[in-house]
Amino acid sequence: MKKDFSALSFSEKERICESIYISHGPYWHIYTDGTRMQNIFCCDKDFVTGMWCLAAGVHLCKGVVMLTFELMANHVHLILAGKPEDCIKAFDLFAARLKKAFPKRERAIDWSQFKMEMLQIESLQALRNEIIYVNRNAFVAKPSYTPDSYPWGGGCTYFCPWLKHLKPVPFAELPILTQRGILHTRDIAPFADLKEINSMPFIPSFCDIQLGESMFRDARSYFNSLTRNAEAFSQIASRLKDAIFLTDEELYSVICSHISKEYSVKIPSQLSAQQKIDTARHMHFGYNATNQQLRRMLRLDIAILEALFP
């Protein structure tokens, strides 16, 4: 009789995760630079268009599996498994469909800066961290969201029991003109396996959420990683050159831990002026803390911070 997975030991669960990781690689983090690109997705309608373009692009590359993704206003993150050339093709198809769909909007978009970067993910723990990083992306940038509630990414479907109660419609059952309008193409035959729900592509129909979940021992280990991995997030952000990767609450916790070890004090208000400046330097260079975050956390004058970090 098959053993209940929840009854397995920690090491047994780890071995299973490692085996799954090995059998589905290699893995890649593809992303674009939002500091160079103007806003692409400015409203829900834009995001829905982006979701369909991504679903179509990935769906056309049968050798590529997407584990999660996040569409942000001016950049995207994709975690993919497959040969590098196939993953590049998937992104290129996605980008080409975006360019085709968005000229029909009322604003011009300069697509010359919408260029992908690609980093290989070389271990199971690194893949876990990258999945978590992507699923947190909107949560860090937008206080109105949690990693579970942002609708334009895979995070809202991770370990979500409500998925089985949803009733998506097979894309092939939509009226033909509707299918063509959604995907901006006359050739709709390759997309019959996609599913639609409330005008959006059903995320599990183009993103392998189950595979992404299987990289974690269980839902608890996934949830714990969402807010307890500042060092790993720092390393990923450094690789991706991301500006912000910790919320104010998370940054404050890191600051308190740092000053407790360095100065044996519990709260920033107990620091001397020089200790605040030294702490600001540590947080700026080690955790990408912004001047405004440091102003709020350390009660330093913004003029001092702008002189330190222009």
Short mmCIF file of N, CA and C in Angstrom, two decimals, residues 151-309:
data_model
loop_
_atom_site.label_atom_id
_atom_site.label_comp_id
_atom_site.label_asym_id
_atom_site.label_seq_id
_atom_site.Cartn_x
_atom_site.Cartn_y
_atom_site.Cartn_z
N PRO A 151 -3.49 38.60 -8.72
CA PRO A 151 -4.12 37.77 -9.76
C PRO A 151 -3.29 37.57 -11.02
N TRP A 152 -2.19 38.33 -11.17
CA TRP A 152 -1.44 38.29 -12.43
C TRP A 152 -0.14 37.49 -12.27
N GLY A 153 -0.20 36.44 -11.49
CA GLY A 153 0.96 35.59 -11.29
C GLY A 153 0.56 34.23 -10.78
N GLY A 154 1.53 33.32 -10.73
CA GLY A 154 1.23 31.95 -10.32
C GLY A 154 1.05 31.78 -8.83
N GLY A 155 1.51 32.74 -8.03
CA GLY A 155 1.48 32.57 -6.58
C GLY A 155 0.09 32.36 -6.01
N CYS A 156 -0.92 32.95 -6.61
CA CYS A 156 -2.28 32.83 -6.08
C CYS A 156 -2.83 31.42 -6.22
N THR A 157 -2.17 30.56 -6.99
CA THR A 157 -2.65 29.19 -7.18
C THR A 157 -1.84 28.16 -6.40
N TYR A 158 -0.76 28.59 -5.74
CA TYR A 158 0.07 27.63 -5.01
C TYR A 158 -0.64 27.19 -3.73
N PHE A 159 -0.75 25.89 -3.57
CA PHE A 159 -1.37 25.28 -2.39
C PHE A 159 -2.73 25.92 -2.11
N CYS A 160 -3.52 26.06 -3.16
CA CYS A 160 -4.84 26.70 -3.06
C CYS A 160 -5.93 25.63 -3.21
N PRO A 161 -6.62 25.27 -2.14
CA PRO A 161 -7.65 24.22 -2.24
C PRO A 161 -8.87 24.63 -3.04
N TRP A 162 -9.03 25.95 -3.29
CA TRP A 162 -10.21 26.41 -4.02
C TRP A 162 -10.14 26.09 -5.51
N LEU A 163 -8.97 25.79 -6.01
CA LEU A 163 -8.83 25.54 -7.45
C LEU A 163 -9.75 24.41 -7.92
N LYS A 164 -9.86 23.37 -7.10
CA LYS A 164 -10.66 22.21 -7.52
C LYS A 164 -12.15 22.53 -7.57
N HIS A 165 -12.57 23.64 -6.98
CA HIS A 165 -13.99 24.01 -7.00
C HIS A 165 -14.33 24.93 -8.18
N LEU A 166 -13.31 25.43 -8.86
CA LEU A 166 -13.54 26.31 -10.01
C LEU A 166 -13.93 25.48 -11.22
N LYS A 167 -14.67 26.07 -12.12
CA LYS A 167 -15.13 25.37 -13.32
C LYS A 167 -14.71 26.14 -14.58
N PRO A 168 -13.42 26.03 -14.95
CA PRO A 168 -12.97 26.72 -16.16
C PRO A 168 -13.57 26.10 -17.41
N VAL A 169 -13.63 26.90 -18.44
CA VAL A 169 -14.22 26.46 -19.72
C VAL A 169 -13.09 26.12 -20.69
N PRO A 170 -13.14 24.95 -21.32
CA PRO A 170 -12.12 24.65 -22.35
C PRO A 170 -12.12 25.74 -23.42
N PHE A 171 -10.94 26.19 -23.77
CA PHE A 171 -10.83 27.29 -24.73
C PHE A 171 -11.51 26.95 -26.04
N ALA A 172 -11.43 25.70 -26.45
CA ALA A 172 -12.02 25.28 -27.72
C ALA A 172 -13.54 25.41 -27.74
N GLU A 173 -14.17 25.51 -26.55
CA GLU A 173 -15.63 25.62 -26.49
C GLU A 173 -16.12 27.07 -26.61
N LEU A 174 -15.19 28.02 -26.58
CA LEU A 174 -15.58 29.42 -26.77
C LEU A 174 -15.91 29.65 -28.24
N PRO A 175 -16.74 30.64 -28.53
CA PRO A 175 -17.00 30.96 -29.95
C PRO A 175 -15.70 31.25 -30.68
N ILE A 176 -15.63 30.83 -31.94
CA ILE A 176 -14.40 30.96 -32.70
C ILE A 176 -13.93 32.41 -32.79
N LEU A 177 -14.85 33.33 -33.01
CA LEU A 177 -14.46 34.74 -33.10
C LEU A 177 -13.92 35.24 -31.75
N THR A 178 -14.47 34.73 -30.67
CA THR A 178 -13.97 35.10 -29.35
C THR A 178 -12.55 34.59 -29.15
N GLN A 179 -12.31 33.34 -29.56
CA GLN A 179 -10.97 32.77 -29.46
C GLN A 179 -9.96 33.60 -30.25
N ARG A 180 -10.34 33.97 -31.46
CA ARG A 180 -9.43 34.75 -32.31
C ARG A 180 -9.20 36.14 -31.73
N GLY A 181 -10.23 36.74 -31.17
CA GLY A 181 -10.07 38.06 -30.58
C GLY A 181 -9.19 38.04 -29.35
N ILE A 182 -9.32 37.00 -28.53
CA ILE A 182 -8.52 36.89 -27.31
C ILE A 182 -7.04 36.74 -27.63
N LEU A 183 -6.73 35.88 -28.62
CA LEU A 183 -5.33 35.56 -28.91
C LEU A 183 -4.77 36.35 -30.08
N HIS A 184 -5.59 37.19 -30.70
CA HIS A 184 -5.12 38.03 -31.80
C HIS A 184 -4.49 37.19 -32.92
N THR A 185 -5.16 36.10 -33.26
CA THR A 185 -4.68 35.24 -34.33
C THR A 185 -5.86 34.48 -34.94
N ARG A 186 -5.75 34.14 -36.20
CA ARG A 186 -6.78 33.34 -36.85
C ARG A 186 -6.57 31.85 -36.59
N ASP A 187 -5.30 31.46 -36.37
CA ASP A 187 -4.99 30.05 -36.16
C ASP A 187 -5.14 29.70 -34.68
N ILE A 188 -6.30 29.20 -34.31
CA ILE A 188 -6.59 28.92 -32.91
C ILE A 188 -6.45 27.43 -32.56
N ALA A 189 -6.21 26.60 -33.57
CA ALA A 189 -6.16 25.15 -33.35
C ALA A 189 -5.13 24.74 -32.29
N PRO A 190 -3.93 25.36 -32.24
CA PRO A 190 -2.93 24.89 -31.26
C PRO A 190 -3.29 25.16 -29.80
N PHE A 191 -4.35 25.92 -29.55
CA PHE A 191 -4.62 26.37 -28.19
C PHE A 191 -5.85 25.71 -27.56
N ALA A 192 -6.28 24.61 -28.15
CA ALA A 192 -7.50 23.95 -27.68
C ALA A 192 -7.40 23.49 -26.23
N ASP A 193 -6.18 23.19 -25.76
CA ASP A 193 -6.01 22.65 -24.41
C ASP A 193 -6.02 23.74 -23.32
N LEU A 194 -5.95 25.01 -23.73
CA LEU A 194 -6.03 26.07 -22.73
C LEU A 194 -7.45 26.11 -22.15
N LYS A 195 -7.57 26.75 -20.99
CA LYS A 195 -8.88 26.91 -20.37
C LYS A 195 -9.10 28.36 -19.99
N GLU A 196 -10.38 28.75 -19.95
CA GLU A 196 -10.73 30.15 -19.67
C GLU A 196 -11.64 30.20 -18.46
N ILE A 197 -11.47 31.23 -17.64
CA ILE A 197 -12.36 31.45 -16.51
C ILE A 197 -12.53 32.95 -16.29
N ASN A 198 -13.74 33.43 -16.39
CA ASN A 198 -14.04 34.86 -16.21
C ASN A 198 -13.17 35.75 -17.11
N SER A 199 -13.06 35.37 -18.37
CA SER A 199 -12.34 36.11 -19.41
C SER A 199 -10.82 35.98 -19.31
N MET A 200 -10.32 35.27 -18.28
CA MET A 200 -8.87 35.11 -18.10
C MET A 200 -8.45 33.69 -18.41
N PRO A 201 -7.18 33.49 -18.79
CA PRO A 201 -6.70 32.13 -18.93
C PRO A 201 -6.60 31.48 -17.55
N PHE A 202 -7.05 30.25 -17.44
CA PHE A 202 -6.96 29.52 -16.18
C PHE A 202 -5.51 29.12 -15.96
N ILE A 203 -4.89 29.66 -14.91
CA ILE A 203 -3.45 29.55 -14.73
C ILE A 203 -2.94 28.10 -14.80
N PRO A 204 -3.59 27.12 -14.14
CA PRO A 204 -3.06 25.75 -14.23
C PRO A 204 -3.11 25.14 -15.63
N SER A 205 -3.80 25.78 -16.57
CA SER A 205 -3.85 25.22 -17.93
C SER A 205 -2.61 25.58 -18.75
N PHE A 206 -1.79 26.51 -18.24
CA PHE A 206 -0.54 26.82 -18.96
C PHE A 206 0.67 26.92 -18.03
N CYS A 207 0.45 26.79 -16.73
CA CYS A 207 1.53 26.86 -15.75
C CYS A 207 1.42 25.63 -14.86
N ASP A 208 2.49 24.84 -14.77
CA ASP A 208 2.44 23.58 -14.03
C ASP A 208 2.60 23.84 -12.53
N ILE A 209 1.51 24.24 -11.90
CA ILE A 209 1.53 24.57 -10.48
C ILE A 209 1.88 23.34 -9.64
N GLN A 210 1.39 22.18 -10.03
CA GLN A 210 1.67 20.96 -9.26
C GLN A 210 3.17 20.66 -9.24
N LEU A 211 3.84 20.88 -10.35
CA LEU A 211 5.28 20.65 -10.38
C LEU A 211 5.98 21.65 -9.46
N GLY A 212 5.56 22.91 -9.50
CA GLY A 212 6.15 23.91 -8.62
C GLY A 212 5.93 23.55 -7.16
N GLU A 213 4.73 23.13 -6.83
CA GLU A 213 4.43 22.74 -5.44
C GLU A 213 5.27 21.55 -5.00
N SER A 214 5.55 20.64 -5.94
CA SER A 214 6.28 19.41 -5.59
C SER A 214 7.73 19.68 -5.23
N MET A 215 8.22 20.90 -5.47
CA MET A 215 9.58 21.25 -5.07
C MET A 215 9.66 21.56 -3.57
N PHE A 216 8.51 21.67 -2.92
CA PHE A 216 8.47 21.95 -1.49
C PHE A 216 7.98 20.71 -0.75
N ARG A 217 8.43 20.54 0.47
CA ARG A 217 8.05 19.36 1.24
C ARG A 217 6.54 19.33 1.46
N ASP A 218 5.96 20.48 1.71
CA ASP A 218 4.52 20.56 1.95
C ASP A 218 4.13 22.04 1.95
N ALA A 219 2.84 22.29 2.15
CA ALA A 219 2.34 23.67 2.13
C ALA A 219 2.96 24.50 3.25
N ARG A 220 3.20 23.87 4.40
CA ARG A 220 3.77 24.61 5.53
C ARG A 220 5.17 25.10 5.21
N SER A 221 5.99 24.25 4.60
CA SER A 221 7.36 24.67 4.28
C SER A 221 7.35 25.79 3.25
N TYR A 222 6.42 25.73 2.31
CA TYR A 222 6.28 26.81 1.32
C TYR A 222 5.89 28.11 2.01
N PHE A 223 4.87 28.05 2.86
CA PHE A 223 4.38 29.26 3.54
C PHE A 223 5.47 29.87 4.42
N ASN A 224 6.19 29.04 5.16
CA ASN A 224 7.24 29.56 6.03
C ASN A 224 8.32 30.29 5.24
N SER A 225 8.59 29.81 4.03
CA SER A 225 9.64 30.42 3.21
C SER A 225 9.24 31.78 2.66
N LEU A 226 7.96 32.08 2.63
CA LEU A 226 7.49 33.33 2.03
C LEU A 226 8.01 34.57 2.75
N THR A 227 8.25 34.46 4.05
CA THR A 227 8.66 35.64 4.81
C THR A 227 9.89 35.41 5.67
N ARG A 228 10.60 34.30 5.49
CA ARG A 228 11.71 33.99 6.38
C ARG A 228 13.01 33.70 5.64
N ASN A 229 13.24 34.39 4.56
CA ASN A 229 14.41 34.06 3.75
C ASN A 229 15.10 35.32 3.25
N ALA A 230 15.29 36.30 4.11
CA ALA A 230 15.84 37.58 3.68
C ALA A 230 17.20 37.44 3.01
N GLU A 231 18.05 36.57 3.53
CA GLU A 231 19.39 36.42 2.95
C GLU A 231 19.30 35.87 1.52
N ALA A 232 18.44 34.88 1.32
CA ALA A 232 18.28 34.32 -0.03
C ALA A 232 17.69 35.35 -0.97
N PHE A 233 16.69 36.11 -0.50
CA PHE A 233 16.09 37.15 -1.34
C PHE A 233 17.13 38.20 -1.73
N SER A 234 18.03 38.50 -0.79
CA SER A 234 19.09 39.47 -1.05
C SER A 234 19.99 39.00 -2.17
N GLN A 235 20.36 37.73 -2.15
CA GLN A 235 21.24 37.18 -3.18
C GLN A 235 20.56 37.17 -4.54
N ILE A 236 19.28 36.80 -4.57
CA ILE A 236 18.55 36.78 -5.84
C ILE A 236 18.40 38.20 -6.38
N ALA A 237 18.02 39.13 -5.52
CA ALA A 237 17.85 40.52 -5.95
C ALA A 237 19.16 41.08 -6.50
N SER A 238 20.27 40.69 -5.90
CA SER A 238 21.57 41.14 -6.38
C SER A 238 21.83 40.61 -7.79
N ARG A 239 21.50 39.35 -8.01
CA ARG A 239 21.68 38.76 -9.35
C ARG A 239 20.78 39.44 -10.37
N LEU A 240 19.56 39.77 -9.95
CA LEU A 240 18.58 40.35 -10.88
C LEU A 240 18.65 41.87 -10.94
N LYS A 241 19.45 42.47 -10.04
CA LYS A 241 19.56 43.93 -9.93
C LYS A 241 18.21 44.56 -9.62
N ASP A 242 17.41 43.87 -8.78
CA ASP A 242 16.12 44.41 -8.34
C ASP A 242 16.33 45.49 -7.31
N ALA A 243 15.47 46.48 -7.30
CA ALA A 243 15.62 47.61 -6.39
C ALA A 243 15.10 47.30 -4.99
N ILE A 244 13.93 46.67 -4.89
CA ILE A 244 13.31 46.42 -3.59
C ILE A 244 12.90 44.96 -3.53
N PHE A 245 13.21 44.30 -2.41
CA PHE A 245 12.79 42.91 -2.28
C PHE A 245 12.31 42.56 -0.88
N LEU A 246 12.33 43.54 0.04
CA LEU A 246 11.78 43.34 1.38
C LEU A 246 10.75 44.42 1.68
N THR A 247 9.67 44.03 2.34
CA THR A 247 8.69 45.02 2.79
C THR A 247 9.27 45.78 3.98
N ASP A 248 8.61 46.87 4.37
CA ASP A 248 9.06 47.63 5.53
C ASP A 248 9.12 46.74 6.78
N GLU A 249 8.10 45.91 6.96
CA GLU A 249 8.06 45.05 8.14
C GLU A 249 9.22 44.07 8.15
N GLU A 250 9.51 43.49 6.99
CA GLU A 250 10.62 42.53 6.91
C GLU A 250 11.96 43.22 7.11
N LEU A 251 12.10 44.41 6.50
CA LEU A 251 13.35 45.15 6.65
C LEU A 251 13.57 45.55 8.11
N TYR A 252 12.51 45.96 8.78
CA TYR A 252 12.63 46.35 10.19
C TYR A 252 13.10 45.16 11.04
N SER A 253 12.58 43.98 10.73
CA SER A 253 13.00 42.77 11.45
C SER A 253 14.48 42.48 11.21
N VAL A 254 14.93 42.66 9.97
CA VAL A 254 16.35 42.44 9.65
C VAL A 254 17.21 43.46 10.38
N ILE A 255 16.76 44.71 10.41
CA ILE A 255 17.52 45.77 11.11
C ILE A 255 17.64 45.44 12.59
N CYS A 256 16.55 45.04 13.21
CA CYS A 256 16.57 44.73 14.64
C CYS A 256 17.51 43.56 14.94
N SER A 257 17.49 42.56 14.05
CA SER A 257 18.40 41.43 14.23
C SER A 257 19.85 41.88 14.10
N HIS A 258 20.12 42.74 13.12
CA HIS A 258 21.48 43.22 12.88
C HIS A 258 21.99 44.06 14.04
N ILE A 259 21.20 45.00 14.54
CA ILE A 259 21.69 45.89 15.59
C ILE A 259 21.80 45.16 16.93
N SER A 260 21.01 44.10 17.08
CA SER A 260 21.14 43.30 18.30
C SER A 260 22.48 42.59 18.34
N LYS A 261 22.91 42.07 17.18
CA LYS A 261 24.20 41.38 17.10
C LYS A 261 25.37 42.36 17.14
N GLU A 262 25.20 43.48 16.44
CA GLU A 262 26.33 44.42 16.30
C GLU A 262 26.49 45.34 17.51
N TYR A 263 25.38 45.80 18.07
CA TYR A 263 25.45 46.85 19.09
C TYR A 263 24.75 46.48 20.40
N SER A 264 24.17 45.28 20.45
CA SER A 264 23.48 44.81 21.66
C SER A 264 22.35 45.75 22.08
N VAL A 265 21.64 46.28 21.09
CA VAL A 265 20.45 47.08 21.37
C VAL A 265 19.26 46.45 20.65
N LYS A 266 18.06 46.74 21.11
CA LYS A 266 16.88 46.06 20.60
C LYS A 266 16.14 46.82 19.52
N ILE A 267 16.16 48.16 19.61
CA ILE A 267 15.39 48.96 18.66
C ILE A 267 16.26 50.08 18.09
N PRO A 268 15.98 50.51 16.86
CA PRO A 268 16.81 51.54 16.21
C PRO A 268 16.93 52.85 16.98
N SER A 269 15.92 53.21 17.75
CA SER A 269 15.97 54.48 18.47
C SER A 269 17.08 54.50 19.53
N GLN A 270 17.59 53.33 19.89
CA GLN A 270 18.65 53.24 20.88
C GLN A 270 20.05 53.39 20.27
N LEU A 271 20.11 53.50 18.95
CA LEU A 271 21.40 53.64 18.27
C LEU A 271 21.92 55.07 18.36
N SER A 272 23.25 55.19 18.36
CA SER A 272 23.85 56.52 18.25
C SER A 272 23.74 56.99 16.81
N ALA A 273 24.06 58.26 16.57
CA ALA A 273 23.98 58.81 15.22
C ALA A 273 24.89 58.05 14.27
N GLN A 274 26.13 57.75 14.70
CA GLN A 274 27.07 57.03 13.84
C GLN A 274 26.61 55.59 13.61
N GLN A 275 26.06 54.97 14.64
CA GLN A 275 25.57 53.60 14.49
C GLN A 275 24.40 53.55 13.50
N LYS A 276 23.56 54.57 13.51
CA LYS A 276 22.46 54.63 12.54
C LYS A 276 23.01 54.72 11.11
N ILE A 277 24.03 55.54 10.92
CA ILE A 277 24.63 55.69 9.59
C ILE A 277 25.28 54.39 9.14
N ASP A 278 26.01 53.74 10.06
CA ASP A 278 26.64 52.46 9.72
C ASP A 278 25.59 51.40 9.41
N THR A 279 24.50 51.40 10.15
CA THR A 279 23.41 50.46 9.90
C THR A 279 22.75 50.76 8.56
N ALA A 280 22.59 52.04 8.25
CA ALA A 280 22.01 52.43 6.96
C ALA A 280 22.86 51.91 5.81
N ARG A 281 24.18 52.03 5.95
CA ARG A 281 25.08 51.53 4.91
C ARG A 281 24.92 50.01 4.74
N HIS A 282 24.85 49.30 5.87
CA HIS A 282 24.71 47.84 5.82
C HIS A 282 23.40 47.45 5.13
N MET A 283 22.32 48.13 5.45
CA MET A 283 21.02 47.81 4.88
C MET A 283 20.93 48.21 3.40
N HIS A 284 21.56 49.32 3.07
CA HIS A 284 21.53 49.79 1.68
C HIS A 284 22.28 48.83 0.77
N PHE A 285 23.50 48.48 1.15
CA PHE A 285 24.33 47.65 0.28
C PHE A 285 24.02 46.16 0.41
N GLY A 286 23.54 45.74 1.57
CA GLY A 286 23.26 44.32 1.77
C GLY A 286 21.85 43.91 1.43
N TYR A 287 20.90 44.86 1.55
CA TYR A 287 19.48 44.51 1.38
C TYR A 287 18.72 45.47 0.48
N ASN A 288 19.45 46.29 -0.27
CA ASN A 288 18.82 47.21 -1.23
C ASN A 288 17.78 48.12 -0.58
N ALA A 289 17.94 48.43 0.69
CA ALA A 289 16.99 49.32 1.36
C ALA A 289 17.01 50.69 0.70
N THR A 290 15.85 51.23 0.41
CA THR A 290 15.77 52.54 -0.22
C THR A 290 15.97 53.63 0.82
N ASN A 291 16.25 54.84 0.35
CA ASN A 291 16.41 55.97 1.27
C ASN A 291 15.15 56.22 2.08
N GLN A 292 14.00 56.07 1.45
CA GLN A 292 12.75 56.31 2.17
C GLN A 292 12.51 55.23 3.23
N GLN A 293 12.86 53.99 2.91
CA GLN A 293 12.74 52.93 3.91
C GLN A 293 13.66 53.20 5.10
N LEU A 294 14.90 53.61 4.80
CA LEU A 294 15.85 53.89 5.88
C LEU A 294 15.42 55.10 6.70
N ARG A 295 14.83 56.07 6.05
CA ARG A 295 14.30 57.23 6.79
C ARG A 295 13.24 56.79 7.79
N ARG A 296 12.35 55.92 7.32
CA ARG A 296 11.26 55.46 8.19
C ARG A 296 11.78 54.55 9.31
N MET A 297 12.71 53.65 8.97
CA MET A 297 13.17 52.66 9.93
C MET A 297 14.13 53.26 10.98
N LEU A 298 15.04 54.12 10.53
CA LEU A 298 16.13 54.61 11.39
C LEU A 298 15.93 56.05 11.86
N ARG A 299 14.89 56.70 11.35
CA ARG A 299 14.63 58.10 11.72
C ARG A 299 15.84 58.99 11.39
N LEU A 300 16.40 58.77 10.21
CA LEU A 300 17.49 59.61 9.72
C LEU A 300 16.94 60.67 8.79
N ASP A 301 17.56 61.82 8.79
CA ASP A 301 17.14 62.90 7.90
C ASP A 301 17.37 62.48 6.46
N ILE A 302 16.39 62.75 5.61
CA ILE A 302 16.50 62.34 4.21
C ILE A 302 17.68 62.99 3.51
N ALA A 303 18.06 64.19 3.93
CA ALA A 303 19.22 64.87 3.32
C ALA A 303 20.51 64.09 3.60
N ILE A 304 20.62 63.54 4.78
CA ILE A 304 21.80 62.72 5.13
C ILE A 304 21.84 61.47 4.26
N LEU A 305 20.69 60.82 4.11
CA LEU A 305 20.61 59.59 3.32
C LEU A 305 20.90 59.86 1.85
N GLU A 306 20.41 60.98 1.33
CA GLU A 306 20.66 61.29 -0.08
C GLU A 306 22.11 61.66 -0.32
N ALA A 307 22.77 62.18 0.70
CA ALA A 307 24.20 62.44 0.58
C ALA A 307 25.00 61.14 0.63
N LEU A 308 24.53 60.18 1.43
CA LEU A 308 25.21 58.89 1.53
C LEU A 308 24.97 58.03 0.29
N PHE A 309 23.72 58.04 -0.17
CA PHE A 309 23.32 57.19 -1.29
C PHE A 309 22.60 58.02 -2.34
#
